[in-house]
Coordinates of C-alpha atoms in Angstrom, one line a residue:
Chain A
M1 CA 7.2 -11.8 1.2
K2 CA 3.9 -10.3 0.3
T3 CA 3.8 -8.1 -2.7
L4 CA 2.3 -5.3 -0.7
D5 CA 5.1 -5.5 1.8
I6 CA 7.7 -5.3 -1.0
F7 CA 5.9 -2.3 -2.4
T8 CA 5.9 -0.6 1.0
L9 CA 9.6 -1.2 1.3
S10 CA 10.2 0.2 -2.2
L11 CA 8.1 3.3 -1.3
S12 CA 10.2 3.8 1.8
H13 CA 13.3 4.1 -0.4
V14 CA 11.7 6.5 -2.8
K15 CA 10.5 8.7 0.1
K16 CA 13.8 8.6 2.0
S17 CA 16.0 9.8 -0.8
K18 CA 13.7 12.6 -1.9
M19 CA 16.2 14.7 -3.9
R20 CA 17.4 11.9 -6.0
S21 CA 13.9 10.5 -6.5
W22 CA 12.7 13.9 -7.7
L23 CA 15.6 14.4 -10.1
T24 CA 15.0 10.9 -11.5
V25 CA 11.2 11.6 -11.8
I26 CA 11.8 14.9 -13.5
G27 CA 13.5 13.1 -16.4
I28 CA 10.3 11.1 -17.0
V29 CA 8.1 14.1 -16.3
I30 CA 9.7 16.0 -19.2
G31 CA 9.4 13.1 -21.5
V32 CA 5.8 12.3 -20.7
A33 CA 4.8 15.9 -20.8
A34 CA 6.4 16.4 -24.2
V35 CA 4.7 13.2 -25.5
V36 CA 1.3 14.1 -24.2
A37 CA 1.5 17.7 -25.4
I38 CA 2.8 16.9 -28.8
I39 CA 0.3 14.0 -29.4
S40 CA -2.5 16.2 -28.2
I41 CA -1.4 19.0 -30.6
G42 CA -1.2 16.4 -33.4
Q43 CA -4.7 15.1 -32.6
G44 CA -6.0 18.7 -32.4
L45 CA -4.4 19.5 -35.7
Q46 CA -6.0 16.4 -37.2
E47 CA -9.4 17.2 -35.8
S48 CA -9.3 20.8 -36.9
V49 CA -8.1 19.8 -40.4
Q50 CA -10.9 17.3 -40.6
A51 CA -13.5 19.7 -39.3
N52 CA -12.4 22.3 -41.9
L53 CA -12.2 19.8 -44.7
G54 CA -15.5 18.2 -43.5
G55 CA -17.1 21.5 -44.4
L56 CA -16.0 21.1 -47.9
G57 CA -18.0 17.9 -48.2
A58 CA -16.5 14.6 -48.9
D59 CA -19.3 13.9 -51.4
L60 CA -18.2 16.8 -53.7
I61 CA -16.1 16.5 -56.9
I62 CA -15.0 19.4 -58.9
V63 CA -14.0 19.5 -62.6
T64 CA -11.7 22.4 -63.6
P65 CA -10.2 23.3 -66.9
G66 CA -6.5 22.7 -67.3
F67 CA -4.3 19.9 -66.2
S68 CA -1.0 20.0 -64.4
R69 CA 1.0 16.8 -65.1
A70 CA 3.5 17.5 -62.3
S71 CA 0.8 17.2 -59.6
N72 CA -1.3 14.3 -58.5
G73 CA -4.6 15.8 -57.4
F74 CA -3.7 18.9 -55.6
G75 CA -3.2 20.8 -58.8
G76 CA -6.9 20.5 -59.5
I77 CA -8.0 23.6 -57.6
G78 CA -5.2 25.9 -58.3
A79 CA -4.6 25.0 -62.0
A80 CA -7.4 27.1 -63.4
S81 CA -6.3 28.2 -66.7
G82 CA -6.8 31.2 -68.8
N83 CA -8.8 29.6 -71.6
I84 CA -12.2 28.7 -70.1
N85 CA -13.5 25.8 -72.0
L86 CA -15.8 23.6 -69.9
T87 CA -19.1 23.5 -71.8
D88 CA -22.6 22.3 -71.2
R89 CA -21.8 19.3 -73.3
D90 CA -19.3 18.3 -70.6
L91 CA -21.9 19.1 -68.0
N92 CA -24.4 16.7 -69.7
A93 CA -21.8 14.0 -70.1
I94 CA -21.0 14.2 -66.4
K95 CA -24.7 13.9 -65.5
Q96 CA -24.8 10.5 -67.2
V97 CA -22.0 9.1 -64.9
P98 CA -23.6 6.6 -62.5
G99 CA -23.5 7.8 -58.8
V100 CA -23.7 11.5 -59.7
L101 CA -26.6 13.3 -57.9
Y102 CA -26.4 16.9 -58.9
V103 CA -24.2 18.8 -61.3
N104 CA -23.6 22.5 -60.9
G105 CA -22.1 24.4 -63.8
M106 CA -20.4 27.4 -62.3
V107 CA -18.9 30.7 -63.5
S108 CA -16.4 32.3 -61.2
G109 CA -14.5 35.5 -61.6
S110 CA -14.0 38.8 -60.0
S111 CA -15.8 42.1 -60.2
D112 CA -16.4 45.5 -58.6
I113 CA -18.9 46.0 -55.9
R114 CA -20.3 49.4 -54.9
V115 CA -22.3 49.9 -51.7
G116 CA -23.3 53.6 -51.3
T117 CA -20.1 55.5 -51.9
E118 CA -17.7 52.6 -51.0
K119 CA -16.3 50.4 -53.7
T120 CA -14.1 47.2 -53.6
S121 CA -13.3 44.1 -55.6
V122 CA -15.1 40.8 -54.8
S123 CA -15.1 37.2 -56.0
I124 CA -18.2 36.3 -58.0
S125 CA -19.5 32.8 -57.9
G126 CA -22.1 32.1 -60.5
V127 CA -24.1 29.0 -59.8
D128 CA -26.9 26.9 -61.1
T129 CA -29.7 28.1 -58.8
A130 CA -31.7 24.9 -59.3
V131 CA -29.1 22.6 -57.7
W132 CA -26.8 24.9 -55.7
R133 CA -29.0 24.7 -52.7
S134 CA -28.6 20.9 -52.6
M135 CA -24.8 21.2 -52.6
V136 CA -24.0 24.2 -50.5
T137 CA -22.7 23.2 -47.1
T138 CA -22.6 26.6 -45.5
Q139 CA -25.7 27.6 -43.5
L140 CA -27.6 30.9 -43.9
E141 CA -27.3 33.5 -41.2
A142 CA -30.2 35.5 -42.6
G143 CA -32.5 35.4 -45.6
R144 CA -32.9 32.5 -48.0
Y145 CA -30.9 30.6 -50.7
L146 CA -31.1 31.5 -54.3
Q147 CA -34.1 30.2 -56.3
P148 CA -34.6 29.5 -60.0
G149 CA -36.4 32.6 -61.4
D150 CA -34.8 35.0 -59.0
S151 CA -34.0 38.2 -60.8
N152 CA -31.0 40.2 -59.7
A153 CA -30.8 38.3 -56.4
V154 CA -27.5 37.6 -54.6
I155 CA -26.3 35.9 -51.5
I156 CA -23.2 37.3 -49.9
S157 CA -20.6 35.8 -47.6
N158 CA -20.5 36.7 -43.9
S159 CA -17.3 38.8 -44.0
L160 CA -18.5 40.7 -47.0
A161 CA -21.8 41.5 -45.1
H162 CA -20.2 42.5 -41.8
T163 CA -16.6 43.6 -42.1
T164 CA -15.7 44.7 -45.6
F165 CA -17.7 48.0 -45.5
L166 CA -18.1 50.5 -42.8
Q167 CA -21.8 50.0 -42.9
P168 CA -22.8 46.3 -42.7
I169 CA -24.8 45.1 -45.7
T170 CA -28.2 44.0 -44.6
L171 CA -30.9 41.9 -46.4
N172 CA -32.7 43.6 -49.3
R173 CA -30.0 46.2 -49.5
P174 CA -29.5 47.3 -53.1
I175 CA -25.9 46.9 -54.2
T176 CA -24.1 47.5 -57.5
I177 CA -21.9 44.8 -59.0
G178 CA -20.1 45.3 -62.2
G179 CA -22.4 48.2 -63.0
K180 CA -25.6 46.2 -62.5
S181 CA -28.0 46.5 -59.6
F182 CA -28.6 43.6 -57.3
K183 CA -30.6 42.8 -54.1
V184 CA -29.2 40.8 -51.2
V185 CA -31.6 38.0 -50.4
G186 CA -29.3 35.9 -48.1
I187 CA -26.2 36.2 -45.9
L188 CA -24.1 33.0 -45.2
V189 CA -22.8 32.2 -41.7
S190 CA -19.1 32.5 -41.2
S191 CA -17.5 29.0 -41.4
G192 CA -14.9 26.9 -43.1
G193 CA -17.7 25.5 -45.2
F194 CA -17.6 25.6 -49.0
G195 CA -20.3 27.8 -50.4
G196 CA -19.7 26.8 -53.9
G197 CA -16.5 28.0 -55.4
G198 CA -15.6 31.2 -53.7
G199 CA -13.5 32.4 -50.8
D200 CA -14.3 34.8 -48.0
N201 CA -15.4 37.9 -49.9
T202 CA -17.7 36.3 -52.3
V203 CA -21.0 37.1 -53.9
Y204 CA -23.2 34.2 -55.1
M205 CA -25.6 34.7 -58.0
S206 CA -27.0 32.8 -60.9
A207 CA -24.4 31.8 -63.6
D208 CA -26.2 33.9 -66.2
Y209 CA -25.8 37.1 -64.1
A210 CA -22.2 36.2 -63.3
R211 CA -21.3 36.0 -67.0
Q212 CA -22.5 39.6 -67.3
V213 CA -20.7 41.1 -64.3
I214 CA -17.3 39.4 -64.1
T215 CA -14.2 40.9 -65.7
T216 CA -13.3 37.8 -67.7
N217 CA -15.3 36.9 -70.7
V218 CA -17.2 33.6 -70.4
S219 CA -19.5 32.9 -73.3
R220 CA -22.9 31.3 -72.9
N221 CA -22.8 27.5 -72.3
Q222 CA -19.3 27.7 -70.9
F223 CA -18.3 27.3 -67.3
T224 CA -15.1 27.9 -65.3
L225 CA -15.9 25.1 -62.9
I226 CA -18.2 22.2 -62.7
M227 CA -19.1 21.0 -59.2
L228 CA -21.0 17.8 -58.6
K229 CA -22.4 16.0 -55.7
I230 CA -22.3 12.2 -55.5
A231 CA -24.6 9.8 -53.7
D232 CA -21.8 8.0 -51.7
S233 CA -18.6 9.7 -50.6
A234 CA -16.9 6.3 -50.3
L235 CA -17.1 6.0 -54.1
A236 CA -15.6 9.5 -54.6
T237 CA -12.3 8.3 -56.2
S238 CA -13.9 5.7 -58.5
I239 CA -16.6 8.2 -59.7
A240 CA -13.8 10.8 -60.3
D241 CA -12.1 8.2 -62.5
A242 CA -15.3 7.4 -64.3
I243 CA -15.8 11.1 -65.0
T244 CA -12.3 11.4 -66.4
Q245 CA -12.9 8.4 -68.6
K246 CA -16.2 9.9 -69.8
L247 CA -14.9 13.4 -70.5
M248 CA -11.8 12.4 -72.4
P249 CA -13.6 11.1 -75.6
E250 CA -16.2 13.9 -75.1
R251 CA -13.4 16.5 -75.3
H252 CA -11.4 14.6 -77.9
V253 CA -8.3 14.3 -75.7
N254 CA -6.2 11.4 -74.4
P255 CA -4.2 11.0 -71.2
R256 CA -1.3 12.8 -72.8
T257 CA -3.3 15.8 -74.0
Q258 CA -5.8 15.9 -71.1
D259 CA -7.0 19.5 -70.6
F260 CA -9.2 19.2 -67.5
T261 CA -8.8 18.0 -63.9
V262 CA -11.2 16.0 -61.8
T263 CA -10.6 16.4 -58.1
A264 CA -12.5 14.5 -55.4
F265 CA -12.5 16.4 -52.1
A266 CA -12.5 13.1 -50.3
S267 CA -9.1 12.3 -51.7
I268 CA -7.8 15.7 -50.8
Q269 CA -9.0 15.0 -47.3
Q270 CA -7.2 11.7 -47.2
Q271 CA -4.0 13.1 -48.4
I272 CA -4.0 16.0 -46.0
T273 CA -5.0 13.7 -43.1
S274 CA -2.2 11.3 -43.9
I275 CA 0.3 14.2 -44.1
V276 CA -0.9 15.5 -40.7
Q277 CA -0.7 12.0 -39.3
S278 CA 2.9 11.7 -40.5
I279 CA 3.8 15.0 -39.0
S280 CA 2.2 14.1 -35.6
L281 CA 4.0 10.8 -35.6
F282 CA 7.3 12.4 -36.4
L283 CA 6.9 14.9 -33.6
A284 CA 5.8 12.2 -31.1
A285 CA 9.0 10.3 -32.0
I286 CA 11.1 13.3 -31.2
A287 CA 9.2 13.6 -27.9
A288 CA 9.8 9.9 -27.2
V289 CA 13.6 10.6 -27.4
S290 CA 13.3 12.7 -24.2
L291 CA 11.4 9.9 -22.6
L292 CA 14.3 7.6 -23.5
V293 CA 16.7 10.0 -21.8
G294 CA 14.4 9.8 -18.8
A295 CA 14.6 6.0 -18.9
V296 CA 18.4 6.2 -18.9
G297 CA 18.1 8.5 -15.9
I298 CA 16.1 5.9 -14.0
A299 CA 18.5 3.1 -15.0
N300 CA 21.4 5.2 -13.7
T301 CA 19.6 6.0 -10.4
M302 CA 18.8 2.3 -9.9
F303 CA 22.3 1.1 -10.6
M304 CA 23.6 3.7 -8.1
S305 CA 21.0 2.6 -5.7
V306 CA 21.9 -1.1 -6.0
M307 CA 25.6 -0.2 -5.4
E308 CA 24.8 1.9 -2.4
R309 CA 22.4 -0.6 -0.9
T310 CA 24.6 -3.7 -1.4
R311 CA 24.7 -4.3 2.3
Q312 CA 20.9 -3.9 2.6
I313 CA 20.5 -6.4 -0.2
G314 CA 22.8 -8.8 1.7
L315 CA 20.8 -8.1 4.9
L316 CA 17.5 -8.8 3.1
K317 CA 18.9 -12.1 1.8
A318 CA 20.3 -13.0 5.3
L319 CA 16.9 -12.4 6.7
G320 CA 15.4 -14.8 4.2
A321 CA 14.4 -12.8 1.2
T322 CA 14.6 -14.7 -2.1
D323 CA 16.3 -13.6 -5.3
N324 CA 12.8 -12.9 -6.8
E325 CA 11.8 -10.7 -3.9
V326 CA 14.9 -8.6 -4.1
M327 CA 14.4 -8.3 -7.9
K328 CA 10.7 -7.2 -7.3
L329 CA 11.8 -4.7 -4.8
F330 CA 14.0 -2.8 -7.3
I331 CA 11.7 -3.2 -10.2
M332 CA 8.8 -1.8 -8.2
E333 CA 11.0 1.1 -7.2
S334 CA 11.8 2.0 -10.8
G335 CA 8.2 1.4 -11.7
L336 CA 7.3 3.9 -9.0
F337 CA 9.5 6.5 -10.7
G338 CA 7.8 5.7 -14.0
F339 CA 4.4 6.0 -12.3
F340 CA 4.9 9.3 -10.5
G341 CA 6.8 10.7 -13.5
G342 CA 3.9 9.7 -15.7
I343 CA 1.2 11.2 -13.4
I344 CA 3.1 14.6 -13.1
G345 CA 4.1 14.5 -16.7
I346 CA 0.5 14.0 -17.8
I347 CA -0.5 17.0 -15.6
F348 CA 2.1 19.2 -17.2
G349 CA 1.2 17.8 -20.7
I350 CA -2.4 18.8 -20.1
L351 CA -1.3 22.2 -18.9
I352 CA 0.8 22.7 -22.0
S353 CA -2.0 21.7 -24.3
V354 CA -4.4 24.0 -22.5
L355 CA -1.9 26.9 -22.9
I356 CA -1.6 26.0 -26.6
S357 CA -5.4 26.0 -27.0
A358 CA -5.4 29.4 -25.3
V359 CA -3.0 30.7 -27.8
G360 CA -5.3 29.6 -30.6
L361 CA -3.9 26.3 -31.9
S362 CA -6.1 23.3 -31.2
A363 CA -4.9 20.5 -28.9
V364 CA -7.1 17.6 -28.0
V365 CA -6.3 15.4 -24.9
T366 CA -8.2 12.2 -25.0
P367 CA -8.5 9.7 -22.1
Q368 CA -6.9 7.1 -24.3
L369 CA -3.8 9.3 -24.7
L370 CA -3.6 9.7 -20.9
V371 CA -4.0 6.0 -20.2
F372 CA -1.4 5.2 -22.9
A373 CA 1.1 7.8 -21.5
L374 CA 0.8 6.5 -18.0
A375 CA 1.1 2.9 -19.0
F376 CA 4.0 3.7 -21.2
S377 CA 5.9 5.6 -18.5
V378 CA 5.4 2.8 -16.0
F379 CA 6.6 0.3 -18.6
V380 CA 9.6 2.5 -19.3
G381 CA 10.3 2.7 -15.6
V382 CA 10.0 -1.1 -15.0
L383 CA 12.1 -1.8 -18.1
S384 CA 14.9 0.5 -17.0
G385 CA 14.9 -1.2 -13.6
V386 CA 15.3 -4.7 -14.9
A387 CA 19.0 -4.7 -15.4
P388 CA 19.9 -3.1 -12.0
A389 CA 17.3 -5.4 -10.2
R390 CA 18.9 -8.5 -11.8
S391 CA 22.3 -7.4 -10.6
A392 CA 20.9 -6.9 -7.1
A393 CA 19.1 -10.3 -7.1
K394 CA 22.2 -12.2 -8.2
M395 CA 24.3 -10.9 -5.2
N396 CA 25.7 -13.4 -2.8
P397 CA 24.5 -12.4 0.7
V398 CA 27.8 -13.1 2.3
D399 CA 29.7 -10.9 -0.2
A400 CA 27.0 -8.3 -0.1
L401 CA 27.2 -8.1 3.7
R402 CA 31.0 -7.9 3.6
F403 CA 30.9 -5.1 1.1
E404 CA 32.6 -2.0 2.5
Q405 CA 31.3 1.4 1.4
Chain B
M1 CA 37.1 -9.0 11.6
R2 CA 34.9 -11.1 9.5
Q3 CA 35.5 -14.6 10.8
I4 CA 31.8 -15.2 11.3
N5 CA 31.2 -14.7 7.6
H6 CA 33.5 -17.6 6.8
V7 CA 31.8 -19.7 9.4
K8 CA 28.4 -18.8 7.9
H9 CA 29.8 -19.5 4.4
D10 CA 31.2 -22.8 5.5
R11 CA 28.1 -23.7 7.4
L12 CA 25.7 -22.8 4.7
Y13 CA 27.5 -24.0 1.6
G14 CA 29.2 -27.0 3.2
H15 CA 32.8 -27.0 1.8
A16 CA 34.6 -29.4 4.1
H17 CA 32.2 -32.1 5.4
P18 CA 28.5 -32.6 4.8
R19 CA 26.8 -30.3 7.3
K20 CA 23.4 -31.2 8.6
L21 CA 20.6 -28.9 9.7
E22 CA 17.7 -30.7 11.4
D23 CA 18.8 -34.0 9.8
R24 CA 19.0 -32.6 6.2
D25 CA 22.3 -32.1 4.4
I26 CA 22.5 -28.4 3.7
S27 CA 24.3 -28.9 0.4
E28 CA 21.0 -30.3 -0.9
F29 CA 19.2 -27.0 -0.3
S30 CA 18.5 -24.6 -3.2
S31 CA 19.5 -21.0 -2.8
N32 CA 15.9 -20.0 -2.0
D33 CA 15.7 -22.8 0.6
L34 CA 18.9 -21.5 2.2
A35 CA 17.4 -18.0 2.2
R36 CA 14.4 -19.3 4.1
I37 CA 16.6 -21.2 6.6
R38 CA 18.8 -18.2 7.1
G39 CA 15.8 -16.2 7.9
K40 CA 13.9 -18.6 10.1
K41 CA 16.4 -20.8 11.9
I42 CA 19.3 -18.4 12.3
G43 CA 19.2 -14.9 13.8
F44 CA 22.1 -12.6 12.7
V45 CA 23.5 -9.8 14.7
F46 CA 26.3 -7.7 12.9
Q47 CA 29.1 -5.5 14.1
T48 CA 27.7 -2.6 12.1
F49 CA 24.0 -3.3 13.1
N50 CA 22.8 -3.4 9.5
L51 CA 19.5 -1.9 10.2
Y52 CA 17.3 -1.0 7.3
P53 CA 17.8 2.8 7.2
T54 CA 14.5 3.7 5.5
L55 CA 12.4 1.8 8.0
T56 CA 11.4 2.7 11.5
T57 CA 12.6 0.7 14.5
I58 CA 9.4 -1.3 14.7
A59 CA 9.3 -1.9 10.9
N60 CA 12.9 -3.2 11.1
I61 CA 11.9 -5.7 13.7
Q62 CA 8.8 -6.7 11.6
L63 CA 10.9 -7.1 8.4
P64 CA 12.0 -10.7 8.8
M65 CA 8.4 -11.7 9.8
K66 CA 7.1 -10.0 6.7
I67 CA 9.7 -11.7 4.6
H68 CA 8.5 -15.1 6.0
E69 CA 4.8 -14.0 5.7
F70 CA 3.9 -14.4 9.4
P71 CA 0.2 -13.6 10.2
E72 CA -0.4 -9.9 10.5
S73 CA -1.6 -10.1 14.1
D74 CA 1.5 -12.0 15.1
I75 CA 3.8 -9.5 13.5
E76 CA 2.2 -6.6 15.4
E77 CA 2.3 -8.4 18.8
T78 CA 5.7 -10.0 18.5
S79 CA 7.4 -6.8 17.3
K80 CA 6.0 -4.8 20.3
Q81 CA 7.0 -7.5 22.7
L82 CA 10.6 -7.7 21.3
L83 CA 10.9 -3.9 21.5
T84 CA 10.0 -4.1 25.2
I85 CA 12.4 -6.9 25.8
V86 CA 15.3 -4.9 24.4
G87 CA 14.1 -1.8 26.4
L88 CA 13.1 0.4 23.5
A89 CA 9.3 0.4 23.8
E90 CA 9.2 4.2 23.4
R91 CA 11.4 4.2 20.3
G92 CA 9.2 2.2 17.9
S93 CA 8.6 5.1 15.4
H94 CA 12.2 6.3 15.3
F95 CA 14.5 5.8 12.4
P96 CA 17.8 4.0 12.9
S97 CA 19.7 7.3 12.3
Q98 CA 17.9 8.8 15.3
L99 CA 19.2 6.1 17.7
S100 CA 22.5 5.7 19.5
G101 CA 24.8 2.8 18.5
G102 CA 23.8 0.7 21.6
Q103 CA 20.1 1.3 20.8
Q104 CA 20.6 0.3 17.2
Q105 CA 22.3 -2.9 18.2
R106 CA 19.4 -3.7 20.6
V107 CA 17.0 -3.2 17.7
A108 CA 19.2 -5.5 15.6
I109 CA 19.0 -8.2 18.3
A110 CA 15.2 -7.8 18.5
R111 CA 15.1 -8.2 14.8
A112 CA 17.3 -11.3 14.9
L113 CA 14.8 -12.8 17.4
A114 CA 11.7 -12.0 15.5
T115 CA 11.3 -15.2 13.6
G116 CA 12.1 -17.3 16.7
P117 CA 15.4 -18.8 15.5
S118 CA 17.2 -21.7 17.2
I119 CA 20.7 -20.1 16.9
L120 CA 21.8 -16.5 17.2
L121 CA 25.0 -15.7 15.2
A122 CA 26.6 -12.5 16.5
D123 CA 29.6 -11.0 14.6
E124 CA 31.4 -8.8 17.0
P125 CA 28.2 -7.3 18.3
T126 CA 30.0 -5.0 20.8
G127 CA 32.8 -4.1 18.4
N128 CA 31.4 -0.7 17.4
L129 CA 30.1 0.2 20.9
D130 CA 31.5 1.9 23.9
T131 CA 32.0 -0.2 27.1
K132 CA 28.7 0.8 28.6
A133 CA 26.6 0.1 25.6
G134 CA 28.6 -3.1 25.1
S135 CA 27.8 -4.4 28.6
E136 CA 24.1 -3.5 28.0
I137 CA 24.1 -5.8 24.9
M138 CA 25.8 -8.5 26.9
D139 CA 23.1 -8.2 29.5
V140 CA 20.5 -8.8 26.8
F141 CA 22.5 -11.8 25.5
K142 CA 22.9 -13.4 29.0
R143 CA 19.1 -13.0 29.6
L144 CA 18.3 -14.6 26.2
N145 CA 20.8 -17.4 26.8
S146 CA 19.4 -18.2 30.2
E147 CA 16.0 -18.5 28.5
G148 CA 17.5 -21.2 26.3
L149 CA 18.7 -19.5 23.1
T150 CA 22.0 -20.7 21.6
I151 CA 24.3 -17.7 20.9
V152 CA 27.4 -18.0 18.8
M153 CA 29.4 -14.8 19.2
I154 CA 32.7 -13.6 17.7
T155 CA 34.7 -11.1 19.7
H156 CA 38.2 -9.7 20.1
D157 CA 37.4 -8.6 23.6
M158 CA 38.5 -11.2 26.2
K159 CA 36.4 -9.6 28.9
I160 CA 33.3 -10.1 26.8
A161 CA 34.4 -13.6 26.0
E162 CA 34.5 -14.5 29.7
S163 CA 30.8 -14.2 29.9
A164 CA 30.4 -17.1 27.4
G165 CA 29.6 -20.6 28.5
R166 CA 32.2 -22.0 26.0
V167 CA 35.1 -20.2 24.3
V168 CA 37.0 -21.3 21.2
K169 CA 40.1 -19.3 20.3
M170 CA 41.0 -18.8 16.6
L171 CA 44.0 -17.4 14.9
D172 CA 44.2 -16.9 11.2
G173 CA 41.3 -19.3 10.6
K174 CA 42.8 -22.1 12.8
I175 CA 41.5 -23.2 16.2
T176 CA 44.3 -22.5 18.8
G177 CA 42.5 -23.3 22.0
R178 CA 39.3 -24.2 23.8
T179 CA 38.2 -23.3 27.2
K180 CA 35.5 -24.8 29.5

């Protein structure tokens, strides 16, 4: 019997018992839709995390004072300590580490800002104006970056310019920070990028001015943070190690008394990415359980079908169909359930991810995911049909025809 | 009720003596060979028709030809001819459930003839039919027989048996009498 004819025969069964076919297919639809939706959410999560972290720059390394022994890298950013003691000796030592392009000694803190009659508190990020421009990853919306020799010039973050005050802060607007007068020379775009040490409501100025306006006391030649840019982000981890080795004798500490933390953004990215991947995988595994339930549904339907169609199987054999052909007939039928379930499940999965995107989470549906989902559901369908099909193929035609329902 | 099955079983699996089909001992055949022979050399007509419920009348007649991979053009032509022979030319697109018992049995006979078998085995073909439908089936059989087809038929109905060229009586699996 030609494969196409067997296929037509399978299809005639699927079409004839519509209710049962639909119920069987629904099991697969739910499974596939769940797998597609969850994997697309996982991929979306991964992409958005990478996009956000990508803005931080994989080629940046930060050195912060303080060291938390309980953490393994994440502590770096949060573990800023009260006693600020990174110095320009440290800065110069870091400059000598091979692979380091620029080193930016930064002074961060908070201060008051007054615009007209309004007053609020802001983060201050004091930077080395000579190198900051080469390291900042956030674009300018208006104006220019800071330059060496600027007097009383600041750059402000997007939200500070547009949303913090009733009146937006425009370029060249005089503002008062920590009692001193400044002029806005640039406004950053709003993005997940890393401007150089601060959060959303941040004013960037030269480190010297920052020392004068922030509430904490940072003496000359001291920094709260050293940020450096390296030539090759692939070497981030080894350069971070080299910096640690270089700074320890410089600061007269050993691994037990270490009082600074070196954090490569690339390694943070790797850790976060691997966490996101594990979460996605875990969720996909849960979704796969519902696909498994769908597969059991197909197997059940097919076993029922073989029972009910015993006489038809006998007839097919009496008419000359071989064991193989009978087996193919049932496997194709279960494969059809998998195929239709896969197609409809994919459509629902896409709908769910579109809905999720509309809500604000990101979900990314790739063609590879769709091909994988369809192939997998057909595979699941075929696999669940194997056992019933074998029992059908093994039937003796005489007994099968004699079978009373 | 199911004597024919035992005959088939005995015939196909050769329990008692070596049985020969076209000079070959059938016990030498593989199960797939037997399937081919069943389909091509022997036509089956059952008491309960055993039409394929998900296929139309014409597709039911085409089924054995498709199983034996007849050329597509032959399948079309032969199935239409057979449908006309059993007087159901207008019912080709109907499903078995839309036909009466007599009509279903005529479709079954057309199907049994599709591969051009040398023997037609009929297991109480009129057993589930009323007298009128039964005699219609017998008319078809007589016509086919007169055209040279061998028909082996099981029946409980002596009136039906009378139309046979040769009658063998059986009781509890044993031959109790022969006529003609």
